[in-house]
Coordinates of C-alpha atoms (C1' of nucleotides) in Angstrom, one line a residue:
Chain A
M1 CA -4.5 -13.2 1.5
A2 CA -4.8 -16.0 2.1
A3 CA -3.1 -19.0 2.2
Q4 CA -3.5 -19.2 5.8
R5 CA -1.0 -21.7 6.6
G6 CA 2.2 -20.0 6.2
Q7 CA 3.9 -22.9 4.6
R8 CA 5.4 -21.9 1.5
N9 CA 3.9 -23.4 -1.5
G10 CA 5.9 -26.5 -1.2
V11 CA 3.5 -29.2 -1.2
G12 CA 6.1 -31.0 0.7
V13 CA 5.5 -34.7 0.7
T14 CA 6.5 -35.0 4.2
P15 CA 4.6 -33.1 6.8
P16 CA 7.1 -30.3 7.5
A17 CA 8.2 -31.3 10.9
P18 CA 8.3 -27.9 12.4
T19 CA 4.6 -27.2 11.8
A20 CA 2.7 -26.5 14.9
A21 CA 3.6 -23.2 16.0
E22 CA 2.2 -24.8 19.0
I23 CA 2.1 -22.6 21.9
T24 CA 5.0 -20.4 21.7
T25 CA 7.2 -23.0 23.3
P26 CA 10.6 -21.6 23.4
I27 CA 11.8 -24.5 21.4
P28 CA 15.5 -25.0 21.0
R29 CA 15.5 -23.9 17.5
V30 CA 16.1 -27.2 15.8
A31 CA 19.1 -27.6 13.5
E32 CA 18.6 -26.5 10.0
V33 CA 16.4 -28.3 7.5
P34 CA 18.3 -28.3 4.3
A35 CA 15.0 -28.0 2.6
A36 CA 15.4 -26.8 -1.0
R37 CA 15.0 -30.4 -1.9
E38 CA 12.3 -29.1 -4.1
R39 CA 12.6 -30.2 -7.7
A40 CA 13.4 -26.7 -8.9
R41 CA 9.6 -26.3 -9.0
A42 CA 9.5 -23.2 -6.8
I43 CA 7.3 -20.6 -8.3
P44 CA 6.3 -17.9 -5.8
E45 CA 2.6 -17.8 -5.1
A46 CA 2.5 -14.2 -6.1
A47 CA 3.9 -15.0 -9.4
V48 CA 1.4 -17.8 -10.0
A49 CA -1.4 -15.3 -9.5
R50 CA 0.2 -13.0 -12.0
L51 CA 0.6 -15.8 -14.5
A52 CA -3.1 -16.2 -14.5
V53 CA -3.4 -12.5 -15.4
Y54 CA -0.8 -12.7 -18.1
L55 CA -2.8 -15.6 -19.5
R56 CA -5.9 -13.6 -19.8
V57 CA -4.1 -10.6 -21.4
L58 CA -2.5 -12.9 -23.8
S59 CA -5.8 -14.4 -24.9
G60 CA -7.0 -10.9 -25.7
I61 CA -3.9 -10.2 -27.6
Q62 CA -4.2 -13.4 -29.5
E63 CA -7.8 -12.6 -30.5
Q64 CA -6.5 -9.4 -32.1
G65 CA -4.4 -11.5 -34.3
V66 CA -1.1 -10.5 -32.9
G67 CA 1.5 -13.2 -33.0
T68 CA 4.4 -11.8 -30.9
V69 CA 4.7 -9.6 -27.8
S70 CA 7.6 -8.0 -26.0
S71 CA 7.8 -8.2 -22.3
E72 CA 7.2 -4.4 -22.2
E73 CA 4.0 -4.6 -24.1
L74 CA 2.7 -7.5 -22.1
A75 CA 3.7 -5.9 -18.9
V76 CA 1.9 -2.7 -19.6
A77 CA -1.3 -4.6 -20.5
A78 CA -1.0 -6.6 -17.4
G79 CA -0.3 -3.7 -15.1
V80 CA 3.1 -4.7 -13.9
N81 CA 6.7 -3.7 -14.9
S82 CA 8.6 -5.6 -17.5
A83 CA 11.3 -6.8 -15.2
K84 CA 8.8 -8.5 -13.0
L85 CA 7.0 -10.0 -15.9
R86 CA 10.2 -11.4 -17.3
K87 CA 11.2 -12.8 -13.9
D88 CA 7.8 -14.4 -13.6
L89 CA 8.1 -16.0 -17.0
S90 CA 11.5 -17.2 -16.2
Y91 CA 10.1 -19.4 -13.5
I92 CA 8.3 -21.5 -16.1
G93 CA 11.1 -21.6 -18.6
S94 CA 12.7 -19.7 -21.5
Y95 CA 10.2 -19.3 -24.2
G96 CA 11.1 -15.9 -25.6
T97 CA 13.4 -14.9 -28.4
R98 CA 16.0 -12.3 -27.6
G99 CA 15.7 -9.2 -29.6
V100 CA 12.2 -10.2 -30.5
G101 CA 9.8 -11.1 -27.8
Y102 CA 7.5 -14.0 -27.0
E103 CA 5.3 -15.9 -29.3
V104 CA 1.8 -15.5 -28.0
V105 CA 0.6 -19.0 -28.7
V106 CA 3.6 -20.6 -27.1
L107 CA 3.3 -18.5 -23.9
I108 CA -0.4 -19.3 -23.6
E109 CA 0.4 -23.0 -23.9
E110 CA 3.1 -23.0 -21.4
I111 CA 1.2 -20.9 -18.8
E112 CA -1.8 -23.1 -19.2
R113 CA 0.4 -26.1 -18.7
I114 CA 1.9 -24.7 -15.5
L115 CA -1.4 -23.7 -14.1
G116 CA -2.8 -27.1 -14.7
L117 CA -5.4 -25.8 -17.1
T118 CA -5.0 -28.7 -19.4
R119 CA -7.1 -30.8 -17.2
K120 CA -10.7 -30.0 -16.3
H121 CA -11.3 -29.2 -12.7
S122 CA -14.8 -30.2 -11.5
V123 CA -16.2 -27.5 -9.2
A124 CA -18.9 -27.9 -6.5
V125 CA -20.7 -24.8 -5.2
V126 CA -22.1 -25.0 -1.7
G127 CA -24.7 -22.4 -0.6
I128 CA -27.1 -21.4 -3.3
G129 CA -28.1 -18.0 -2.0
N130 CA -27.6 -14.8 -3.9
L131 CA -23.9 -15.4 -4.4
G132 CA -24.2 -19.1 -5.0
H133 CA -26.8 -18.4 -7.7
A134 CA -24.5 -16.0 -9.3
L135 CA -21.6 -18.4 -9.2
A136 CA -23.8 -21.3 -10.5
N137 CA -24.9 -19.2 -13.4
Y138 CA -21.5 -18.3 -14.5
G139 CA -21.9 -21.7 -16.1
G140 CA -18.6 -23.3 -16.7
F141 CA -16.9 -20.6 -14.8
P142 CA -14.3 -18.3 -16.2
G143 CA -12.9 -19.3 -19.4
R144 CA -14.1 -22.9 -19.0
G145 CA -11.9 -25.6 -17.7
F146 CA -13.8 -25.3 -14.5
P147 CA -17.2 -27.0 -15.0
V148 CA -19.6 -26.7 -12.1
T149 CA -20.8 -30.2 -11.6
C150 CA -22.8 -30.0 -8.4
L151 CA -24.7 -27.5 -6.2
F152 CA -25.5 -28.0 -2.6
D153 CA -27.7 -26.3 0.0
V154 CA -29.9 -27.2 2.9
D155 CA -33.0 -25.2 2.1
P156 CA -35.8 -27.6 1.4
D157 CA -37.3 -25.1 -1.1
L158 CA -34.2 -25.3 -3.2
L159 CA -33.5 -29.0 -3.1
G160 CA -34.0 -30.5 -6.5
V161 CA -34.6 -27.2 -8.1
P162 CA -32.3 -26.7 -11.1
V163 CA -30.1 -23.6 -11.0
G164 CA -28.1 -22.9 -14.0
G165 CA -29.0 -26.3 -15.3
L166 CA -28.0 -28.3 -12.3
P167 CA -30.3 -29.6 -9.5
V168 CA -29.5 -28.5 -6.0
E169 CA -28.6 -31.4 -3.7
H170 CA -28.5 -31.6 0.1
I171 CA -25.2 -31.0 1.8
D172 CA -25.4 -34.3 3.5
D173 CA -24.7 -35.8 0.2
I174 CA -21.5 -33.8 -0.3
P175 CA -19.2 -36.7 0.5
R176 CA -20.8 -39.1 -1.8
I177 CA -21.5 -36.9 -4.7
C178 CA -18.3 -35.0 -4.7
A179 CA -16.3 -38.3 -4.6
E180 CA -18.4 -39.7 -7.4
R181 CA -17.9 -36.6 -9.6
E182 CA -14.3 -36.2 -8.7
V183 CA -14.7 -32.7 -7.6
S184 CA -11.4 -31.0 -7.2
I185 CA -12.4 -27.6 -6.1
G186 CA -15.1 -26.7 -3.6
V187 CA -16.6 -23.2 -3.5
I188 CA -18.2 -22.2 -0.2
A189 CA -20.8 -19.5 -0.4
T190 CA -22.8 -20.3 2.7
P191 CA -23.7 -18.2 5.7
P192 CA -20.8 -18.0 8.2
P193 CA -22.2 -20.5 10.7
A194 CA -22.4 -23.3 8.0
A195 CA -19.0 -22.7 6.4
Q196 CA -16.8 -24.8 8.7
I197 CA -19.2 -27.7 8.6
V198 CA -19.5 -27.6 4.9
C199 CA -15.7 -27.3 4.6
D200 CA -15.3 -30.4 6.7
R201 CA -17.6 -32.4 4.5
L202 CA -15.8 -31.3 1.4
V203 CA -12.5 -32.3 2.9
E204 CA -14.0 -35.6 3.8
A205 CA -15.0 -36.0 0.2
G206 CA -11.4 -35.6 -0.8
V207 CA -11.7 -32.1 -2.0
A208 CA -8.3 -30.5 -1.4
C209 CA -8.8 -27.0 -2.8
I210 CA -11.3 -24.6 -1.4
L211 CA -12.4 -21.2 -2.4
N212 CA -14.1 -19.6 0.5
F213 CA -16.5 -16.7 0.3
A214 CA -17.8 -17.0 3.8
P215 CA -16.4 -14.5 6.2
V216 CA -14.9 -17.1 8.5
V217 CA -11.5 -18.4 9.1
L218 CA -11.6 -22.1 8.1
Q219 CA -9.7 -24.7 9.9
V220 CA -8.4 -27.4 7.6
P221 CA -5.8 -30.1 7.6
D222 CA -2.4 -29.3 6.1
H223 CA -2.9 -30.8 2.8
V224 CA -5.9 -28.7 1.9
E225 CA -5.4 -25.4 0.2
V226 CA -7.8 -22.6 1.0
R227 CA -8.1 -19.3 -0.7
K228 CA -10.6 -16.8 0.5
V229 CA -12.5 -14.0 -1.0
D230 CA -13.6 -11.7 1.7
L231 CA -15.9 -8.8 0.7
A232 CA -15.9 -7.3 4.2
V233 CA -12.1 -7.3 4.4
E234 CA -11.8 -5.7 0.9
L235 CA -14.2 -2.9 1.8
Q236 CA -12.5 -2.3 5.1
V237 CA -9.2 -2.1 3.5
L238 CA -10.6 0.5 1.1
S239 CA -12.1 2.3 4.0
F240 CA -8.7 2.4 5.5
H241 CA -7.4 4.1 2.4
V242 CA -10.3 6.6 2.4
A243 CA -9.4 7.5 5.9
R244 CA -5.8 7.8 5.1
R245 CA -6.5 9.9 2.2
A246 CA -8.5 12.2 4.3
D247 CA -5.7 12.4 6.8
S248 CA -3.1 13.3 4.2
A249 CA -5.5 15.8 2.6
L250 CA -5.5 17.6 5.9
E251 CA -1.8 17.3 6.2
A252 CA -1.4 18.5 2.6
T253 CA -3.5 21.5 3.5
R254 CA -1.3 22.1 6.5
L255 CA 1.9 21.8 4.4
A256 CA 0.5 24.0 1.7
A257 CA -0.3 26.6 4.3
A258 CA 3.1 26.3 5.7
H259 CA 4.9 26.5 2.4
Q260 CA 2.5 29.3 1.6
H261 CA 2.5 28.9 -2.1
V262 CA 2.7 25.8 -4.2
N263 CA 2.0 26.1 -7.8
G264 CA -1.4 25.8 -9.4
V265 CA -2.9 23.1 -7.3
S266 CA -6.5 24.0 -7.7
S267 CA -8.4 23.1 -4.7
T268 CA -11.7 22.4 -6.2
V269 CA -14.2 21.2 -3.8
S270 CA -14.8 17.6 -4.7
G271 CA -11.4 17.6 -5.9
N272 CA -9.1 15.7 -3.8
G273 CA -6.9 18.1 -5.5
V274 CA -3.9 16.3 -4.5
N275 CA -2.9 14.7 -7.7
G276 CA -0.2 12.9 -6.2
M277 CA 3.1 12.7 -7.9
V278 CA 4.9 13.1 -4.7
V279 CA 6.2 9.6 -4.6
S280 CA 7.0 9.3 -1.1
Chain B
M1 CA 3.6 7.9 -0.6
A2 CA 0.9 7.0 -2.8
A3 CA -0.1 4.0 -1.1
Q4 CA 1.4 1.6 -3.3
R5 CA -0.6 -1.0 -4.4
G6 CA 1.1 -3.8 -2.7
Q7 CA 0.4 -7.0 -4.3
R8 CA -1.0 -8.9 -1.5
N9 CA -1.5 -12.3 -2.5
G10 CA -4.8 -13.8 -2.4
V11 CA -7.7 -11.8 -3.2
G12 CA -7.0 -8.3 -3.3
V13 CA -4.2 -7.9 -5.6
T14 CA -3.9 -4.3 -6.5
P15 CA -2.7 -3.6 -10.0
P16 CA 0.0 -1.1 -10.4
A17 CA -1.9 1.1 -12.7
P18 CA 0.5 2.6 -15.1
T19 CA -1.0 5.9 -15.5
A20 CA -0.9 7.6 -18.8
A21 CA 1.9 9.9 -17.9
E22 CA 4.1 7.1 -17.1
I23 CA 4.5 4.9 -20.1
T24 CA 8.1 4.1 -20.5
T25 CA 9.3 7.6 -19.9
P26 CA 12.9 7.1 -19.1
I27 CA 12.9 9.3 -16.2
P28 CA 16.3 10.5 -15.1
R29 CA 16.3 8.5 -11.9
V30 CA 16.6 11.4 -9.6
A31 CA 19.0 11.2 -6.7
E32 CA 17.6 9.6 -3.7
V33 CA 14.3 10.5 -2.1
P34 CA 14.8 10.3 1.6
A35 CA 11.3 9.0 1.8
A36 CA 10.2 7.9 5.2
R37 CA 8.8 11.3 5.7
E38 CA 5.7 9.5 6.6
R39 CA 4.1 10.4 9.9
A40 CA 5.0 7.1 11.4
R41 CA 1.7 5.9 9.9
A42 CA 3.1 3.0 8.0
I43 CA 1.0 0.0 8.4
P44 CA 1.8 -2.6 5.9
E45 CA -1.2 -3.4 3.6
A46 CA -1.1 -7.0 4.6
A47 CA -1.5 -6.0 8.2
V48 CA -4.4 -3.8 7.4
A49 CA -6.2 -6.8 5.8
R50 CA -5.6 -8.9 8.8
L51 CA -6.8 -6.2 11.2
A52 CA -10.1 -6.5 9.4
V53 CA -10.1 -10.2 10.2
Y54 CA -9.2 -9.6 13.8
L55 CA -12.0 -7.2 14.1
R56 CA -14.5 -9.8 12.9
V57 CA -13.2 -12.4 15.3
L58 CA -13.3 -9.9 18.1
S59 CA -16.9 -9.2 17.4
G60 CA -17.6 -12.9 17.8
I61 CA -15.7 -13.1 21.0
Q62 CA -17.5 -10.0 22.3
E63 CA -20.8 -11.5 21.6
Q64 CA -19.8 -14.5 23.8
G65 CA -19.5 -12.1 26.6
V66 CA -15.7 -12.5 26.9
G67 CA -14.0 -9.3 28.0
T68 CA -10.3 -10.1 27.5
V69 CA -8.2 -12.1 25.1
S70 CA -4.6 -13.0 24.9
S71 CA -2.7 -12.7 21.7
E72 CA -2.5 -16.4 21.5
E73 CA -6.2 -16.9 21.7
L74 CA -7.0 -14.2 19.2
A75 CA -4.3 -15.5 16.9
V76 CA -5.7 -19.0 16.8
A77 CA -9.2 -17.8 16.1
A78 CA -7.9 -15.6 13.3
G79 CA -5.7 -18.2 11.8
V80 CA -2.3 -16.5 12.3
N81 CA 0.5 -17.0 14.8
S82 CA 0.6 -14.8 17.9
A83 CA 3.8 -13.1 17.0
K84 CA 2.3 -11.8 13.8
L85 CA -0.8 -10.7 15.6
R86 CA 1.1 -8.8 18.2
K87 CA 3.2 -7.1 15.6
D88 CA 0.1 -6.2 13.7
L89 CA -1.5 -4.7 16.8
S90 CA 1.6 -2.9 17.6
Y91 CA 1.2 -0.9 14.4
I92 CA -1.9 0.8 15.8
G93 CA -0.6 1.3 19.3
S94 CA -0.2 -0.4 22.6
Y95 CA -3.6 -1.3 23.9
G96 CA -2.8 -4.5 25.7
T97 CA -1.9 -5.3 29.3
R98 CA 1.2 -7.3 29.9
G99 CA 0.6 -10.5 31.7
V100 CA -3.1 -10.3 30.9
G101 CA -4.0 -9.6 27.3
Y102 CA -6.3 -7.2 25.4
E103 CA -9.6 -5.8 26.4
V104 CA -11.9 -6.8 23.7
V105 CA -13.9 -3.6 23.6
V106 CA -10.8 -1.4 23.4
L107 CA -9.3 -3.4 20.6
I108 CA -12.5 -3.3 18.6
E109 CA -12.7 0.4 19.0
E110 CA -9.1 1.1 18.0
I111 CA -9.2 -1.2 15.0
E112 CA -12.4 0.4 13.8
R113 CA -10.9 3.8 14.2
I114 CA -7.8 2.8 12.2
L115 CA -9.8 1.2 9.5
G116 CA -12.0 4.3 9.3
L117 CA -15.1 2.4 10.2
T118 CA -16.4 5.2 12.3
R119 CA -17.6 7.0 9.3
K120 CA -20.1 5.6 6.8
H121 CA -18.8 4.9 3.3
S122 CA -21.4 5.2 0.7
V123 CA -21.1 2.5 -1.9
A124 CA -22.2 2.4 -5.6
V125 CA -22.6 -0.9 -7.4
V126 CA -22.2 -0.8 -11.2
G127 CA -23.4 -3.7 -13.3
I128 CA -26.5 -5.3 -12.0
G129 CA -26.1 -8.8 -13.4
N130 CA -26.0 -11.9 -11.3
L131 CA -23.2 -10.7 -9.2
G132 CA -24.4 -7.2 -9.0
H133 CA -27.8 -8.4 -7.8
A134 CA -26.1 -10.5 -5.1
L135 CA -24.1 -7.5 -4.0
A136 CA -27.1 -5.1 -4.0
N137 CA -29.0 -7.5 -1.9
Y138 CA -26.4 -7.8 0.7
G139 CA -28.2 -4.7 1.8
G140 CA -25.9 -2.5 3.8
F141 CA -23.0 -4.7 3.0
P142 CA -21.0 -6.6 5.5
G143 CA -21.4 -5.4 9.0
R144 CA -23.0 -2.2 8.0
G145 CA -21.0 1.0 7.7
F146 CA -21.1 0.5 4.0
P147 CA -24.5 1.5 2.8
V148 CA -25.2 0.9 -0.9
T149 CA -26.6 4.1 -2.1
C150 CA -26.8 3.6 -5.8
L151 CA -27.0 1.0 -8.5
F152 CA -26.1 1.5 -12.2
D153 CA -26.4 -0.5 -15.4
V154 CA -27.2 0.1 -19.0
D155 CA -29.8 -2.5 -19.6
P156 CA -33.1 -0.7 -20.4
D157 CA -35.0 -3.5 -18.8
L158 CA -33.3 -2.8 -15.5
L159 CA -33.4 0.9 -15.4
G160 CA -35.7 2.1 -12.8
V161 CA -36.4 -1.3 -11.5
P162 CA -35.7 -1.5 -7.8
V163 CA -33.2 -4.1 -6.7
G164 CA -32.7 -4.6 -3.0
G165 CA -34.8 -1.5 -2.5
L166 CA -32.9 0.8 -4.8
P167 CA -33.7 1.8 -8.4
V168 CA -31.2 1.0 -11.1
E169 CA -29.9 4.1 -12.8
H170 CA -28.1 4.6 -16.0
I171 CA -24.3 4.7 -16.0
D172 CA -24.3 8.0 -17.8
D173 CA -25.5 9.4 -14.5
I174 CA -22.7 8.0 -12.5
P175 CA -20.8 11.3 -12.3
R176 CA -23.8 13.3 -11.2
I177 CA -25.4 10.9 -8.8
C178 CA -22.1 9.6 -7.2
A179 CA -21.1 13.2 -6.6
E180 CA -24.4 14.0 -5.1
R181 CA -24.5 11.1 -2.8
E182 CA -20.9 11.4 -1.9
V183 CA -20.0 7.8 -2.9
S184 CA -16.6 6.9 -1.6
I185 CA -16.4 3.3 -2.9
G186 CA -17.4 2.1 -6.3
V187 CA -17.9 -1.6 -7.0
I188 CA -17.6 -2.7 -10.5
A189 CA -19.4 -5.9 -11.5
T190 CA -19.9 -5.3 -15.2
P191 CA -18.8 -7.5 -18.1
P192 CA -15.1 -7.0 -18.9
P193 CA -15.6 -4.6 -21.9
A194 CA -17.5 -2.1 -19.8
A195 CA -15.2 -2.1 -16.8
Q196 CA -12.7 0.5 -17.9
I197 CA -15.4 2.9 -19.1
V198 CA -17.3 2.6 -15.9
C199 CA -14.1 3.0 -13.9
D200 CA -13.3 6.2 -15.7
R201 CA -16.8 7.6 -14.9
L202 CA -16.4 6.7 -11.2
V203 CA -13.1 8.4 -11.1
E204 CA -14.6 11.4 -12.8
A205 CA -17.2 11.5 -10.1
G206 CA -14.5 11.7 -7.5
V207 CA -14.7 8.1 -6.3
A208 CA -11.2 7.3 -5.2
C209 CA -11.6 3.7 -4.1
I210 CA -12.7 0.9 -6.4
L211 CA -13.4 -2.7 -5.8
N212 CA -13.2 -4.5 -9.2
F213 CA -14.9 -7.8 -9.9
A214 CA -14.4 -7.6 -13.6
P215 CA -11.6 -9.7 -15.0
V216 CA -9.8 -6.7 -16.4
V217 CA -6.7 -4.7 -15.4
L218 CA -8.0 -1.2 -14.7
Q219 CA -5.9 1.8 -15.6
V220 CA -6.4 4.6 -13.0
P221 CA -4.7 7.7 -11.9
D222 CA -2.3 7.5 -9.0
H223 CA -4.6 8.8 -6.4
V224 CA -7.2 6.1 -7.0
E225 CA -7.0 2.9 -5.0
V226 CA -8.1 -0.3 -6.7
R227 CA -8.6 -3.7 -5.2
K228 CA -9.7 -6.6 -7.3
V229 CA -11.5 -9.8 -6.7
D230 CA -10.7 -12.1 -9.6
L231 CA -12.6 -15.3 -9.6
A232 CA -10.7 -16.7 -12.6
V233 CA -7.4 -16.0 -11.0
E234 CA -8.4 -17.6 -7.8
L235 CA -9.6 -20.7 -9.5
Q236 CA -6.4 -20.9 -11.6
V237 CA -4.2 -20.6 -8.6
L238 CA -6.1 -23.4 -7.0
S239 CA -5.7 -25.4 -10.2
F240 CA -2.0 -24.8 -10.0
H241 CA -2.0 -26.4 -6.6
V242 CA -4.1 -29.3 -7.7
A243 CA -1.5 -29.9 -10.5
R244 CA 1.3 -29.5 -8.0
R245 CA -0.3 -31.9 -5.7
A246 CA -0.6 -34.5 -8.4
D247 CA 3.0 -34.0 -9.3
S248 CA 4.2 -34.5 -5.8
A249 CA 1.9 -37.4 -5.3
L250 CA 3.8 -39.1 -8.2
E251 CA 7.0 -38.1 -6.7
A252 CA 5.9 -39.3 -3.3
T253 CA 5.1 -42.7 -4.8
R254 CA 8.5 -42.7 -6.4
L255 CA 10.2 -41.8 -3.2
A256 CA 8.2 -44.3 -1.3
A257 CA 9.2 -47.0 -3.7
A258 CA 12.8 -45.9 -3.4
H259 CA 12.9 -45.7 0.3
Q260 CA 10.9 -48.8 0.4
H261 CA 9.0 -48.1 3.5
V262 CA 8.2 -44.8 5.1
N263 CA 6.2 -44.8 8.3
G264 CA 2.7 -44.1 8.6
V265 CA 2.2 -41.2 6.3
S266 CA -1.1 -42.4 5.0
S267 CA -1.4 -41.2 1.5
T268 CA -5.1 -41.6 1.3
V269 CA -6.6 -38.6 -0.1
S270 CA -9.6 -38.5 2.0
G271 CA -7.6 -39.4 4.9
N272 CA -7.4 -36.2 6.7
G273 CA -8.4 -37.4 10.1
V274 CA -6.5 -34.4 11.3
N275 CA -8.9 -31.9 12.5
G276 CA -6.9 -28.9 12.1
M277 CA -5.7 -27.5 15.1
V278 CA -5.2 -24.4 13.3
V279 CA -2.9 -23.7 10.8
S280 CA 0.6 -23.5 11.9
Chain C
dG1 C1' 5.3 -16.3 36.1
dC2 C1' 2.7 -14.6 32.3
dC3 C1' 1.9 -11.9 28.3
dT4 C1' 2.7 -7.8 25.6
dG5 C1' 5.7 -5.0 22.7
dT6 C1' 9.6 -4.7 19.7
dG7 C1' 14.5 -4.6 17.8
dA8 C1' 16.8 -7.8 15.1
dA9 C1' 17.3 -11.8 12.1
dC10 C1' 15.5 -14.0 8.3
dG11 C1' 13.4 -15.1 4.0
dG12 C1' 11.1 -14.2 0.0
dC13 C1' 9.5 -11.1 -3.6
dT14 C1' 10.8 -7.1 -6.4
dT15 C1' 13.9 -4.3 -8.8
dC16 C1' 18.2 -3.5 -10.9
dA17 C1' 21.4 -3.9 -14.4
dC18 C1' 23.8 -6.3 -17.5
dA19 C1' 25.4 -10.4 -19.9
dG20 C1' 23.9 -13.1 -23.7
dC21 C1' 21.9 -14.1 -28.0
dG22 C1' 19.2 -13.4 -32.1
Chain D
dC1 C1' 21.1 -3.0 -31.7
dG2 C1' 16.9 -4.9 -29.2
dC3 C1' 15.0 -7.7 -26.0
dT4 C1' 15.3 -11.7 -23.1
dG5 C1' 17.0 -14.1 -19.1
dT6 C1' 19.1 -13.8 -14.7
dG7 C1' 22.5 -13.1 -10.7
dA8 C1' 22.8 -9.8 -7.3
dA9 C1' 21.1 -6.1 -4.6
dG10 C1' 17.4 -4.1 -2.2
dC11 C1' 13.2 -3.9 0.2
dC12 C1' 9.6 -5.4 3.0
dG13 C1' 6.9 -8.4 5.6
dT14 C1' 7.4 -12.4 8.8
dT15 C1' 9.4 -14.7 12.5
dC16 C1' 12.3 -14.9 16.5
dA17 C1' 13.4 -14.2 21.0
dC18 C1' 13.8 -11.4 24.7
dA19 C1' 13.3 -7.2 27.5
dG20 C1' 9.7 -5.0 30.0
dG21 C1' 5.7 -4.4 32.8
dC22 C1' 1.9 -6.5 35.5

DNA sequence: GCCTGTGAACGGCTTCACAGCG
DNA sequence: CGCTGTGAAGCCGTTCACAGGC
């Protein structure tokens, strides 16, 4: 999840007064901030993430030589329903043709524009361990547009060694090098203890967007955007579902026993015979 | 019930998976399903992910020898506000003491129980490229409880070669081996084209939870839970924020010019100075 | 007095359903 | 007639604020 700071996306120019949840002070509930001053630009974060997915799907479609898609087709390919997809697209404008669909090329262009993919975003990877290596070797990162321009670590054995074509530099040089190369996105792949320190240096260097792979909750100033990828959390959420599944399997058995019959639900061993449907 | 793939923002967005059966079938929109039959067990997915974070923070606190924490303390350390934290904890029961706080040990136990961390979850990693290597070498995965028990790939040069202590097996053996070793979580780290195929085999083997690193929207039956980690999407969302920031910077300039003055809001990028007292 | 636990208010994302246009 | 675009309704998670126990 991410975006720790609740703050809605609004990169509000002014530091949103309320801020500081401070310490549960009762606070007299200040008047009402009219807000909504936002220049219409209010795309929900969830929609932004999906736009990136649509973009990828569209690229695939384009490569197949298809020129037009309907919201339904695109939606299925992207794994969402068409209403949501249309709503998402409506946030960026009206580029479809009623009765026909969307021109693939046009959509791709517009989404890229909104996502800011027309500029290059220089990326710095910090922490060249297993994961860092993997990231550095992606070379150019997903679909280009995100060139990795510097690598950092502290391990003396790594310093100067080229990984994926780039030499590893010392994290003490983060401020200087990142500023020089105008890094706009910092990727943290260090061990937990180093993450906050590295983060601080990146921020110091003017990096305002951070992708954090370290299992740590980073503290950053308001203007910095952090997204995190937390393997442990992902696994634990899945674990939760496994447990849940086991529970409902029991319950299902109980129910089945109670109802006595139930049609042909074969209860093959491995089978999680369930086979849902159910829908609540 | 079918856990619905909520769409959690950040990382783990779970794709809706349109199941074959589905596909545009008009479906008569049956009356109203009373739903809510659920055995009270209705923890929002977002809360589950946060519980995993609390758990990690609690471990850290425990190691420091602290025995009790207040919701405020825990909340700050976890980067959320205390109200949300208390609400989250309330989903799993009432284990706090009014006027005092929570006993660290108790909370850890309860969260682990809810997340199903009391059992071991055998993990299979498919696709032993850069990322797969990194994953395999995590050895035991985050905080143990998630032992990696098999590795798969198709590359002849890799087959049989031990990575992180385990031999790489051919993906054709996924069904057999995964069933044998009772794999409950499959991790897909293959190139995009192979992802769906691999996914199908995992499902065939009875794996009901999948963590997908491939930039592809997987189609799975309803009973399978998929979480995805999509690097490209993460970067593009950050890119969006960079662009946004640039826009509002312009606007800010404009506004500043208009308003002529504006107090001390230093606009220096590096400026930070802050020192994040935690995310509001 | 302090902190937890929680009903209720709130806000934002999703879904619906239909008007509008090719 | 088909499909887009969108106001409105619905739903769900977050935030509030306070009752309740220590």
